[in-house]
């Protein structure tokens, strides 16, 4: 009896989700969605589990949302996986998070390849452990010819550091006569950022109820639509993602015009 009801309810949910996906696809989907995946630690604490259990659960959500983003036709999904400030955390937690890309790719890379997903990353590669970087670079190389969704991990990423590095390179190119001071404008400056090959995010999602940017894509988010939810990242699911996309589709983007 209970099982029958459970399966009927689940079947209904799946049908609802399918219908919502079809509806979302009928309207303009954002080309680039960026997500600040927050709340893993709180999710674990609520269950009296170690913080890292939340990160591990969060990894499974990465797979779920990636598959859906690809299915509805996003071009890019950028996920803030580790910031330049996250090194302040206990070493054991940092070590755990740095193992997640490998574990994720060990499990899901075949599926990502099969689904035409291309893996990329932004961030400062210098301090990332070798084993982490090797796993990500292998995935990038293995998927370089895919032209479906770009799954872009922001790993050891900090927006201020990115902007400062861009400014230094602009100054150098002016000094070297490669560009002139008069050439500097939004478009040219964007070409000095780690996201030069990507469009700017259309939609930013942050989970866990925090309403801040935490040094994430400060330049790139200038005209992005924001969507915040109280859901903790490990609890974030397809329904929430579709809700964010649906809200985005109902917004009017004016870029400063009327
Ligand atoms: C923020 O939550 C989350 C992180 C710093 C790590 C995010 C990493 C994942 C979701 C897994 C990434 C998976 C792959 C495949 C790279 P928090 O720890 O700050 O949570 P809290 O605010 O509740 O403490």
PDB file of C-alpha atoms and ligand atoms in Angstrom:
ATOM      1  CA  UNK A   1       0.000   0.000   0.000  1.00  0.00           C
ATOM      2  CA  UNK A   2       2.671   2.477   1.099  1.00  0.00           C
ATOM      3  CA  UNK A   3       4.911   1.449  -1.808  1.00  0.00           C
ATOM      4  CA  UNK A   4       2.100   1.862  -4.311  1.00  0.00           C
ATOM      5  CA  UNK A   5       1.425   5.359  -3.073  1.00  0.00           C
ATOM      6  CA  UNK A   6       5.159   6.137  -3.041  1.00  0.00           C
ATOM      7  CA  UNK A   7       5.655   4.997  -6.614  1.00  0.00           C
ATOM      8  CA  UNK A   8       2.523   6.745  -7.847  1.00  0.00           C
ATOM      9  CA  UNK A   9       3.716   9.982  -6.226  1.00  0.00           C
ATOM     10  CA  UNK A  10       7.220   9.564  -7.621  1.00  0.00           C
ATOM     11  CA  UNK A  11       5.904   8.830 -11.110  1.00  0.00           C
ATOM     12  CA  UNK A  12       3.781  11.964 -10.915  1.00  0.00           C
ATOM     13  CA  UNK A  13       6.813  14.007  -9.860  1.00  0.00           C
ATOM     14  CA  UNK A  14       8.857  12.670 -12.761  1.00  0.00           C
ATOM     15  CA  UNK A  15       6.041  13.512 -15.166  1.00  0.00           C
ATOM     16  CA  UNK A  16       5.737  17.005 -13.690  1.00  0.00           C
ATOM     17  CA  UNK A  17       9.477  17.526 -14.058  1.00  0.00           C
ATOM     18  CA  UNK A  18       9.397  16.351 -17.683  1.00  0.00           C
ATOM     19  CA  UNK A  19       6.550  18.739 -18.425  1.00  0.00           C
ATOM     20  CA  UNK A  20       8.378  21.612 -16.750  1.00  0.00           C
ATOM     21  CA  UNK A  21      11.520  20.830 -18.757  1.00  0.00           C
ATOM     22  CA  UNK A  22       9.514  20.900 -21.993  1.00  0.00           C
ATOM     23  CA  UNK A  23       7.930  24.222 -21.019  1.00  0.00           C
ATOM     24  CA  UNK A  24      11.257  25.777 -20.081  1.00  0.00           C
ATOM     25  CA  UNK A  25      12.712  24.695 -23.423  1.00  0.00           C
ATOM     26  CA  UNK A  26       9.960  26.552 -25.264  1.00  0.00           C
ATOM     27  CA  UNK A  27      11.255  29.886 -23.945  1.00  0.00           C
ATOM     28  CA  UNK A  28      14.685  31.467 -24.028  1.00  0.00           C
ATOM     29  CA  UNK A  29      16.963  29.580 -21.654  1.00  0.00           C
ATOM     30  CA  UNK A  30      19.915  31.442 -20.151  1.00  0.00           C
ATOM     31  CA  UNK A  31      23.083  30.660 -22.090  1.00  0.00           C
ATOM     32  CA  UNK A  32      25.296  30.781 -19.015  1.00  0.00           C
ATOM     33  CA  UNK A  33      24.284  29.990 -15.436  1.00  0.00           C
ATOM     34  CA  UNK A  34      26.780  30.414 -12.587  1.00  0.00           C
ATOM     35  CA  UNK A  35      26.190  28.829  -9.196  1.00  0.00           C
ATOM     36  CA  UNK A  36      27.653  29.535  -5.759  1.00  0.00           C
ATOM     37  CA  UNK A  37      27.125  26.129  -4.181  1.00  0.00           C
ATOM     38  CA  UNK A  38      26.782  27.000  -0.515  1.00  0.00           C
ATOM     39  CA  UNK A  39      25.530  25.252   2.608  1.00  0.00           C
ATOM     40  CA  UNK A  40      27.314  21.904   2.532  1.00  0.00           C
ATOM     41  CA  UNK A  41      28.673  22.342   6.054  1.00  0.00           C
ATOM     42  CA  UNK A  42      25.253  23.284   7.488  1.00  0.00           C
ATOM     43  CA  UNK A  43      23.622  20.356   5.708  1.00  0.00           C
ATOM     44  CA  UNK A  44      26.072  17.993   7.416  1.00  0.00           C
ATOM     45  CA  UNK A  45      25.753  19.688  10.810  1.00  0.00           C
ATOM     46  CA  UNK A  46      21.966  19.309  10.736  1.00  0.00           C
ATOM     47  CA  UNK A  47      22.534  15.571  10.446  1.00  0.00           C
ATOM     48  CA  UNK A  48      25.350  15.423  13.032  1.00  0.00           C
ATOM     49  CA  UNK A  49      27.744  14.428  10.249  1.00  0.00           C
ATOM     50  CA  UNK A  50      31.251  15.778   9.603  1.00  0.00           C
ATOM     51  CA  UNK A  51      31.284  18.843   7.293  1.00  0.00           C
ATOM     52  CA  UNK A  52      32.935  16.846   4.536  1.00  0.00           C
ATOM     53  CA  UNK A  53      29.845  14.620   4.281  1.00  0.00           C
ATOM     54  CA  UNK A  54      28.038  17.719   3.011  1.00  0.00           C
ATOM     55  CA  UNK A  55      30.676  18.317   0.349  1.00  0.00           C
ATOM     56  CA  UNK A  56      30.420  14.691  -0.731  1.00  0.00           C
ATOM     57  CA  UNK A  57      26.639  14.915  -1.011  1.00  0.00           C
ATOM     58  CA  UNK A  58      27.104  18.198  -2.886  1.00  0.00           C
ATOM     59  CA  UNK A  59      29.160  16.374  -5.497  1.00  0.00           C
ATOM     60  CA  UNK A  60      26.147  14.233  -6.429  1.00  0.00           C
ATOM     61  CA  UNK A  61      24.077  17.390  -6.894  1.00  0.00           C
ATOM     62  CA  UNK A  62      26.739  18.682  -9.305  1.00  0.00           C
ATOM     63  CA  UNK A  63      26.048  15.668 -11.509  1.00  0.00           C
ATOM     64  CA  UNK A  64      22.250  16.087 -11.331  1.00  0.00           C
ATOM     65  CA  UNK A  65      22.294  19.780 -12.209  1.00  0.00           C
ATOM     66  CA  UNK A  66      24.887  19.303 -14.958  1.00  0.00           C
ATOM     67  CA  UNK A  67      22.738  16.687 -16.685  1.00  0.00           C
ATOM     68  CA  UNK A  68      19.652  18.912 -16.484  1.00  0.00           C
ATOM     69  CA  UNK A  69      21.526  22.030 -17.634  1.00  0.00           C
ATOM     70  CA  UNK A  70      22.745  20.088 -20.659  1.00  0.00           C
ATOM     71  CA  UNK A  71      19.284  18.743 -21.355  1.00  0.00           C
ATOM     72  CA  UNK A  72      17.586  22.145 -21.396  1.00  0.00           C
ATOM     73  CA  UNK A  73      20.250  23.567 -23.705  1.00  0.00           C
ATOM     74  CA  UNK A  74      22.469  25.781 -21.543  1.00  0.00           C
ATOM     75  CA  UNK A  75      25.781  26.599 -23.172  1.00  0.00           C
ATOM     76  CA  UNK A  76      27.762  27.066 -19.948  1.00  0.00           C
ATOM     77  CA  UNK A  77      27.375  26.085 -16.298  1.00  0.00           C
ATOM     78  CA  UNK A  78      29.997  27.630 -14.015  1.00  0.00           C
ATOM     79  CA  UNK A  79      30.244  26.124 -10.533  1.00  0.00           C
ATOM     80  CA  UNK A  80      32.129  27.842  -7.708  1.00  0.00           C
ATOM     81  CA  UNK A  81      33.816  24.795  -6.182  1.00  0.00           C
ATOM     82  CA  UNK A  82      36.720  26.386  -4.280  1.00  0.00           C
ATOM     83  CA  UNK A  83      37.599  30.030  -3.735  1.00  0.00           C
ATOM     84  CA  UNK A  84      40.997  31.603  -3.131  1.00  0.00           C
ATOM     85  CA  UNK A  85      39.709  32.273   0.422  1.00  0.00           C
ATOM     86  CA  UNK A  86      38.783  28.612   1.076  1.00  0.00           C
ATOM     87  CA  UNK A  87      42.419  27.799   1.904  1.00  0.00           C
ATOM     88  CA  UNK A  88      41.648  29.287   5.355  1.00  0.00           C
ATOM     89  CA  UNK A  89      39.655  26.141   6.192  1.00  0.00           C
ATOM     90  CA  UNK A  90      41.147  23.231   8.185  1.00  0.00           C
ATOM     91  CA  UNK A  91      43.664  21.300   6.093  1.00  0.00           C
ATOM     92  CA  UNK A  92      41.642  18.091   6.365  1.00  0.00           C
ATOM     93  CA  UNK A  93      38.606  19.826   4.800  1.00  0.00           C
ATOM     94  CA  UNK A  94      40.692  21.432   2.041  1.00  0.00           C
ATOM     95  CA  UNK A  95      42.294  18.062   1.280  1.00  0.00           C
ATOM     96  CA  UNK A  96      38.863  16.467   1.080  1.00  0.00           C
ATOM     97  CA  UNK A  97      37.447  19.103  -1.258  1.00  0.00           C
ATOM     98  CA  UNK A  98      40.536  18.812  -3.479  1.00  0.00           C
ATOM     99  CA  UNK A  99      39.854  15.082  -3.869  1.00  0.00           C
ATOM    100  CA  UNK A 100      36.277  15.656  -5.025  1.00  0.00           C
ATOM    101  CA  UNK A 101      36.988  16.655  -8.640  1.00  0.00           C
ATOM    102  CA  UNK A 102      38.921  13.390  -9.077  1.00  0.00           C
ATOM    103  CA  UNK A 103      36.192  11.304  -7.511  1.00  0.00           C
ATOM    104  CA  UNK A 104      33.538  13.144  -9.486  1.00  0.00           C
ATOM    105  CA  UNK A 105      35.376  12.642 -12.763  1.00  0.00           C
ATOM    106  CA  UNK A 106      36.225   9.004 -11.997  1.00  0.00           C
ATOM    107  CA  UNK A 107      32.535   8.282 -11.591  1.00  0.00           C
ATOM    108  CA  UNK A 108      30.904  10.639 -14.066  1.00  0.00           C
ATOM    109  CA  UNK A 109      33.386  11.428 -16.853  1.00  0.00           C
ATOM    110  CA  UNK A 110      32.122   8.556 -19.072  1.00  0.00           C
ATOM    111  CA  UNK A 111      28.575   9.921 -18.743  1.00  0.00           C
ATOM    112  CA  UNK A 112      29.717  13.498 -19.408  1.00  0.00           C
ATOM    113  CA  UNK A 113      31.567  12.348 -22.526  1.00  0.00           C
ATOM    114  CA  UNK A 114      28.558  10.404 -23.701  1.00  0.00           C
ATOM    115  CA  UNK A 115      26.316  13.441 -23.153  1.00  0.00           C
ATOM    116  CA  UNK A 116      28.646  15.717 -25.180  1.00  0.00           C
ATOM    117  CA  UNK A 117      29.622  17.846 -22.135  1.00  0.00           C
ATOM    118  CA  UNK A 118      32.900  19.748 -22.264  1.00  0.00           C
ATOM    119  CA  UNK A 119      34.814  20.168 -18.985  1.00  0.00           C
ATOM    120  CA  UNK A 120      36.740  23.380 -18.383  1.00  0.00           C
ATOM    121  CA  UNK A 121      38.076  25.293 -15.400  1.00  0.00           C
ATOM    122  CA  UNK A 122      38.872  28.826 -14.293  1.00  0.00           C
ATOM    123  CA  UNK A 123      41.105  29.664 -11.341  1.00  0.00           C
ATOM    124  CA  UNK A 124      44.710  29.936 -10.270  1.00  0.00           C
ATOM    125  CA  UNK A 125      46.323  26.602 -11.088  1.00  0.00           C
ATOM    126  CA  UNK A 126      49.513  27.267  -9.115  1.00  0.00           C
ATOM    127  CA  UNK A 127      48.382  26.057  -5.661  1.00  0.00           C
ATOM    128  CA  UNK A 128      45.989  23.325  -6.722  1.00  0.00           C
ATOM    129  CA  UNK A 129      47.356  19.870  -5.749  1.00  0.00           C
ATOM    130  CA  UNK A 130      48.874  18.005  -8.660  1.00  0.00           C
ATOM    131  CA  UNK A 131      46.460  15.079  -8.432  1.00  0.00           C
ATOM    132  CA  UNK A 132      43.456  17.433  -8.625  1.00  0.00           C
ATOM    133  CA  UNK A 133      44.809  19.412 -11.533  1.00  0.00           C
ATOM    134  CA  UNK A 134      45.794  16.263 -13.427  1.00  0.00           C
ATOM    135  CA  UNK A 135      42.274  14.856 -13.120  1.00  0.00           C
ATOM    136  CA  UNK A 136      40.674  18.099 -14.296  1.00  0.00           C
ATOM    137  CA  UNK A 137      43.141  18.590 -17.151  1.00  0.00           C
ATOM    138  CA  UNK A 138      42.641  15.025 -18.314  1.00  0.00           C
ATOM    139  CA  UNK A 139      38.867  15.590 -18.363  1.00  0.00           C
ATOM    140  CA  UNK A 140      39.363  18.875 -20.228  1.00  0.00           C
ATOM    141  CA  UNK A 141      41.489  17.128 -22.800  1.00  0.00           C
ATOM    142  CA  UNK A 142      39.174  14.114 -23.121  1.00  0.00           C
ATOM    143  CA  UNK A 143      36.166  16.372 -23.738  1.00  0.00           C
ATOM    144  CA  UNK A 144      37.789  19.149 -25.768  1.00  0.00           C
ATOM    145  CA  UNK A 145      35.932  18.216 -28.961  1.00  0.00           C
ATOM    146  CA  UNK A 146      32.503  18.097 -27.301  1.00  0.00           C
ATOM    147  CA  UNK A 147      30.218  20.951 -28.240  1.00  0.00           C
ATOM    148  CA  UNK A 148      27.397  20.498 -25.745  1.00  0.00           C
ATOM    149  CA  UNK A 149      27.298  22.144 -22.330  1.00  0.00           C
ATOM    150  CA  UNK A 150      30.546  23.628 -20.991  1.00  0.00           C
ATOM    151  CA  UNK A 151      30.865  22.484 -17.376  1.00  0.00           C
ATOM    152  CA  UNK A 152      33.184  25.128 -16.026  1.00  0.00           C
ATOM    153  CA  UNK A 153      34.646  24.539 -12.552  1.00  0.00           C
ATOM    154  CA  UNK A 154      35.833  27.615 -10.675  1.00  0.00           C
ATOM    155  CA  UNK A 155      38.632  26.079  -8.659  1.00  0.00           C
ATOM    156  CA  UNK A 156      40.955  28.222  -6.554  1.00  0.00           C
ATOM    157  CA  UNK A 157      39.150  31.128  -8.164  1.00  0.00           C
ATOM    158  CA  UNK A 158      39.016  34.680  -6.800  1.00  0.00           C
ATOM    159  CA  UNK A 159      37.607  37.546  -8.777  1.00  0.00           C
ATOM    160  CA  UNK A 160      39.779  40.319  -7.338  1.00  0.00           C
ATOM    161  CA  UNK A 161      42.954  38.346  -8.061  1.00  0.00           C
ATOM    162  CA  UNK A 162      41.658  37.725 -11.583  1.00  0.00           C
ATOM    163  CA  UNK A 163      41.011  41.453 -12.120  1.00  0.00           C
ATOM    164  CA  UNK A 164      44.384  42.494 -10.700  1.00  0.00           C
ATOM    165  CA  UNK A 165      46.170  40.015 -12.930  1.00  0.00           C
ATOM    166  CA  UNK A 166      44.184  41.326 -15.920  1.00  0.00           C
ATOM    167  CA  UNK A 167      45.115  44.931 -15.071  1.00  0.00           C
ATOM    168  CA  UNK A 168      48.814  43.981 -14.870  1.00  0.00           C
ATOM    169  CA  UNK A 169      48.641  42.290 -18.260  1.00  0.00           C
ATOM    170  CA  UNK A 170      46.857  45.263 -19.824  1.00  0.00           C
ATOM    171  CA  UNK A 171      49.545  47.608 -18.450  1.00  0.00           C
ATOM    172  CA  UNK A 172      52.268  45.312 -19.792  1.00  0.00           C
ATOM    173  CA  UNK A 173      50.672  45.175 -23.253  1.00  0.00           C
ATOM    174  CA  UNK A 174      50.372  48.973 -23.316  1.00  0.00           C
ATOM    175  CA  UNK A 175      54.051  49.290 -22.326  1.00  0.00           C
ATOM    176  CA  UNK A 176      55.060  46.735 -24.977  1.00  0.00           C
ATOM    177  CA  UNK A 177      53.053  48.625 -27.613  1.00  0.00           C
ATOM    178  CA  UNK A 178      50.719  45.648 -28.270  1.00  0.00           C
ATOM    179  CA  UNK A 179      47.679  47.798 -27.435  1.00  0.00           C
ATOM    180  CA  UNK A 180      47.272  51.522 -26.881  1.00  0.00           C
ATOM    181  CA  UNK A 181      45.645  53.118 -23.849  1.00  0.00           C
ATOM    182  CA  UNK A 182      42.803  54.299 -26.095  1.00  0.00           C
ATOM    183  CA  UNK A 183      41.949  50.690 -27.007  1.00  0.00           C
ATOM    184  CA  UNK A 184      40.979  49.879 -23.410  1.00  0.00           C
ATOM    185  CA  UNK A 185      37.244  49.356 -23.075  1.00  0.00           C
ATOM    186  CA  UNK A 186      34.857  46.744 -21.612  1.00  0.00           C
ATOM    187  CA  UNK A 187      35.277  44.377 -24.496  1.00  0.00           C
ATOM    188  CA  UNK A 188      39.062  44.506 -24.547  1.00  0.00           C
ATOM    189  CA  UNK A 189      39.350  44.203 -20.757  1.00  0.00           C
ATOM    190  CA  UNK A 190      37.107  41.105 -20.812  1.00  0.00           C
ATOM    191  CA  UNK A 191      39.691  39.482 -23.060  1.00  0.00           C
ATOM    192  CA  UNK A 192      42.228  39.627 -20.226  1.00  0.00           C
ATOM    193  CA  UNK A 193      40.000  37.692 -17.813  1.00  0.00           C
ATOM    194  CA  UNK A 194      39.965  33.921 -17.269  1.00  0.00           C
ATOM    195  CA  UNK A 195      36.488  33.871 -18.804  1.00  0.00           C
ATOM    196  CA  UNK A 196      37.604  35.402 -22.116  1.00  0.00           C
ATOM    197  CA  UNK A 197      36.289  32.404 -24.062  1.00  0.00           C
ATOM    198  CA  UNK A 198      32.867  32.465 -22.349  1.00  0.00           C
ATOM    199  CA  UNK A 199      29.795  34.670 -22.457  1.00  0.00           C
ATOM    200  CA  UNK A 200      28.924  36.524 -19.250  1.00  0.00           C
ATOM    201  CA  UNK A 201      26.534  34.682 -16.897  1.00  0.00           C
ATOM    202  CA  UNK A 202      22.865  35.426 -17.552  1.00  0.00           C
ATOM    203  CA  UNK A 203      21.788  33.983 -14.233  1.00  0.00           C
ATOM    204  CA  UNK A 204      23.549  33.605 -10.880  1.00  0.00           C
ATOM    205  CA  UNK A 205      22.200  31.169  -8.320  1.00  0.00           C
ATOM    206  CA  UNK A 206      23.376  31.048  -4.705  1.00  0.00           C
ATOM    207  CA  UNK A 207      22.073  28.440  -2.309  1.00  0.00           C
ATOM    208  CA  UNK A 208      21.865  28.393   1.510  1.00  0.00           C
ATOM    209  CA  UNK A 209      20.231  31.769   2.113  1.00  0.00           C
ATOM    210  CA  UNK A 210      23.425  33.859   2.000  1.00  0.00           C
ATOM    211  CA  UNK A 211      22.962  37.009  -0.087  1.00  0.00           C
ATOM    212  CA  UNK A 212      26.493  37.917  -1.154  1.00  0.00           C
ATOM    213  CA  UNK A 213      28.943  37.371  -3.990  1.00  0.00           C
ATOM    214  CA  UNK A 214      31.982  36.159  -2.030  1.00  0.00           C
ATOM    215  CA  UNK A 215      34.527  37.393  -4.578  1.00  0.00           C
ATOM    216  CA  UNK A 216      32.865  35.542  -7.468  1.00  0.00           C
ATOM    217  CA  UNK A 217      32.928  36.912 -11.038  1.00  0.00           C
ATOM    218  CA  UNK A 218      32.630  40.563  -9.948  1.00  0.00           C
ATOM    219  CA  UNK A 219      33.242  41.922 -13.440  1.00  0.00           C
ATOM    220  CA  UNK A 220      31.265  39.273 -15.290  1.00  0.00           C
ATOM    221  CA  UNK A 221      28.115  39.612 -13.149  1.00  0.00           C
ATOM    222  CA  UNK A 222      27.535  43.298 -13.958  1.00  0.00           C
ATOM    223  CA  UNK A 223      24.226  42.641 -15.788  1.00  0.00           C
ATOM    224  CA  UNK A 224      23.454  39.153 -14.522  1.00  0.00           C
ATOM    225  CA  UNK A 225      20.087  38.266 -12.987  1.00  0.00           C
ATOM    226  CA  UNK A 226      20.420  36.957  -9.404  1.00  0.00           C
ATOM    227  CA  UNK A 227      18.372  34.191  -7.798  1.00  0.00           C
ATOM    228  CA  UNK A 228      18.866  33.237  -4.164  1.00  0.00           C
ATOM    229  CA  UNK A 229      17.369  30.264  -2.369  1.00  0.00           C
ATOM    230  CA  UNK A 230      17.435  29.079   1.236  1.00  0.00           C
ATOM    231  CA  UNK A 231      17.958  25.478   0.096  1.00  0.00           C
ATOM    232  CA  UNK A 232      21.343  24.083   1.137  1.00  0.00           C
ATOM    233  CA  UNK A 233      23.392  22.868  -1.830  1.00  0.00           C
ATOM    234  CA  UNK A 234      23.085  19.118  -1.021  1.00  0.00           C
ATOM    235  CA  UNK A 235      19.279  19.573  -0.947  1.00  0.00           C
ATOM    236  CA  UNK A 236      19.205  21.543  -4.201  1.00  0.00           C
ATOM    237  CA  UNK A 237      17.489  19.539  -6.928  1.00  0.00           C
ATOM    238  CA  UNK A 238      16.061  19.670 -10.450  1.00  0.00           C
ATOM    239  CA  UNK A 239      12.849  21.329  -9.269  1.00  0.00           C
ATOM    240  CA  UNK A 240      14.778  24.194  -7.669  1.00  0.00           C
ATOM    241  CA  UNK A 241      16.934  24.650 -10.748  1.00  0.00           C
ATOM    242  CA  UNK A 242      13.864  24.740 -12.998  1.00  0.00           C
ATOM    243  CA  UNK A 243      12.250  27.253 -10.652  1.00  0.00           C
ATOM    244  CA  UNK A 244      15.284  29.525 -11.033  1.00  0.00           C
ATOM    245  CA  UNK A 245      15.202  29.206 -14.823  1.00  0.00           C
ATOM    246  CA  UNK A 246      11.444  29.854 -14.930  1.00  0.00           C
ATOM    247  CA  UNK A 247      11.878  33.007 -12.843  1.00  0.00           C
ATOM    248  CA  UNK A 248      14.695  34.129 -15.114  1.00  0.00           C
ATOM    249  CA  UNK A 249      12.412  33.657 -18.103  1.00  0.00           C
ATOM    250  CA  UNK A 250       9.868  35.994 -16.506  1.00  0.00           C
ATOM    251  CA  UNK A 251      12.334  38.795 -15.868  1.00  0.00           C
ATOM    252  CA  UNK A 252      12.826  41.724 -18.173  1.00  0.00           C
ATOM    253  CA  UNK A 253      16.497  42.497 -18.739  1.00  0.00           C
ATOM    254  CA  UNK A 254      17.049  46.117 -19.633  1.00  0.00           C
ATOM    255  CA  UNK A 255      20.826  46.532 -19.322  1.00  0.00           C
ATOM    256  CA  UNK A 256      20.329  50.081 -18.087  1.00  0.00           C
ATOM    257  CA  UNK A 257      17.814  50.956 -20.823  1.00  0.00           C
ATOM    258  CA  UNK A 258      14.037  51.216 -20.429  1.00  0.00           C
TER     259      UNK A 258
HETATM  260  C1  LIG B   1      30.440  25.871   0.374  1.00  0.00           C
HETATM  261  O1  LIG B   1      29.695  25.314   1.433  1.00  0.00           O
HETATM  262  C2  LIG B   1      30.962  24.801  -0.457  1.00  0.00           C
HETATM  263  C3  LIG B   1      32.285  24.632  -0.783  1.00  0.00           C
HETATM  264  C4  LIG B   1      33.342  25.541  -0.363  1.00  0.00           C
HETATM  265  C5  LIG B   1      32.709  23.470  -1.570  1.00  0.00           C
HETATM  266  C6  LIG B   1      31.819  23.198  -2.708  1.00  0.00           C
HETATM  267  C7  LIG B   1      32.124  21.902  -3.275  1.00  0.00           C
HETATM  268  C8  LIG B   1      31.186  21.045  -3.730  1.00  0.00           C
HETATM  269  C9  LIG B   1      29.741  21.312  -3.761  1.00  0.00           C
HETATM  270  C10 LIG B   1      31.582  19.785  -4.327  1.00  0.00           C
HETATM  271  C11 LIG B   1      32.264  20.090  -5.604  1.00  0.00           C
HETATM  272  C12 LIG B   1      32.287  18.991  -6.466  1.00  0.00           C
HETATM  273  C13 LIG B   1      33.058  18.940  -7.543  1.00  0.00           C
HETATM  274  C14 LIG B   1      32.840  17.884  -8.499  1.00  0.00           C
HETATM  275  C15 LIG B   1      34.137  19.905  -7.790  1.00  0.00           C
HETATM  276  P1  LIG B   1      30.201  25.560   2.909  1.00  0.00           P
HETATM  277  O2  LIG B   1      31.176  24.507   3.261  1.00  0.00           O
HETATM  278  O3  LIG B   1      30.727  26.951   3.047  1.00  0.00           O
HETATM  279  O4  LIG B   1      28.872  25.391   3.721  1.00  0.00           O
HETATM  280  P2  LIG B   1      28.477  26.163   5.073  1.00  0.00           P
HETATM  281  O5  LIG B   1      28.391  27.626   4.698  1.00  0.00           O
HETATM  282  O6  LIG B   1      27.163  25.576   5.424  1.00  0.00           O
HETATM  283  O7  LIG B   1      29.543  25.878   6.078  1.00  0.00           O
END
